[in-house]
XYZ file of C-alpha atoms in Angstrom:
84
model
C -11.238 -22.524 46.877
C -10.972 -22.836 43.092
C -11.648 -18.383 43.558
C -8.780 -17.774 45.545
C -6.171 -20.403 42.776
C -7.581 -18.227 40.013
C -7.103 -15.187 42.048
C -3.576 -15.859 42.947
C -2.791 -17.029 39.483
C -4.147 -13.701 37.837
C -1.496 -11.736 40.563
C 1.271 -14.541 39.691
C 0.941 -15.259 36.020
C 2.023 -12.210 34.701
C 4.939 -11.252 37.099
C 6.318 -14.821 35.748
C 5.498 -14.578 32.359
C 7.642 -10.985 32.509
C 10.567 -12.611 33.973
C 10.263 -16.425 31.826
C 10.229 -14.120 28.324
C 13.104 -11.586 30.113
C 14.971 -15.194 30.638
C 14.173 -16.236 27.206
C 15.388 -13.070 25.076
C 18.493 -13.268 27.381
C 19.413 -16.419 25.736
C 18.316 -15.838 22.056
C 20.899 -12.924 22.869
C 23.417 -15.072 24.106
C 22.968 -17.344 21.347
C 23.342 -14.451 18.608
C 26.224 -13.445 20.506
C 28.552 -17.072 20.210
C 29.442 -19.373 17.264
C 27.632 -21.801 18.142
C 30.599 -24.501 16.479
C 32.836 -23.497 18.493
C 31.585 -25.778 21.552
C 28.662 -28.133 20.302
C 27.885 -29.178 23.398
C 27.671 -25.750 24.972
C 25.278 -24.743 21.512
C 23.252 -27.429 23.032
C 22.583 -26.436 26.356
C 21.944 -23.288 25.548
C 19.148 -24.500 22.658
C 17.608 -26.705 25.150
C 17.220 -23.579 28.086
C 15.588 -21.847 24.523
C 13.828 -24.340 23.918
C 11.963 -25.282 27.765
C 11.983 -21.407 27.943
C 9.218 -21.411 24.722
C 7.716 -24.091 26.724
C 7.222 -21.944 29.743
C 6.290 -18.937 27.934
C 3.544 -21.399 25.943
C 2.364 -22.558 28.929
C 2.247 -19.046 31.095
C 0.300 -17.452 28.207
C -2.205 -20.343 27.972
C -2.790 -20.508 32.055
C -3.720 -16.422 31.535
C -5.828 -17.019 28.917
C -7.305 -20.041 30.545
C -7.868 -17.313 33.714
C -9.598 -14.492 32.021
C -11.696 -16.959 30.083
C -13.445 -18.452 34.027
C -13.138 -15.116 35.433
C -15.601 -13.861 31.925
C -17.594 -16.944 32.623
C -17.424 -17.025 36.861
C -18.803 -12.399 36.424
C -21.273 -13.515 34.421
C -22.157 -16.265 36.082
C -23.061 -14.148 39.015
C -24.719 -11.163 37.493
C -27.263 -14.270 35.707
C -27.375 -15.834 39.905
C -28.137 -11.986 41.223
C -30.715 -11.010 38.612
C -32.662 -14.683 39.611
């Protein structure tokens, strides 16, 4: 079960990260192109979405790192067991 979850994360995390980074870039572009002082409520909405997107990107990068570390540790453990 753990191996299946790790495999799923290895497959899905890079795609999700790529999509979320593209979303964040688009939000940054929208923010740069509009005058945030014209509509404070809309500016706040954009900034909240950008902050949420940053959190998601950070979480996905962390997940990717943890998956890689686990995979390396798991492979090393398998090698040790095979040699015994």
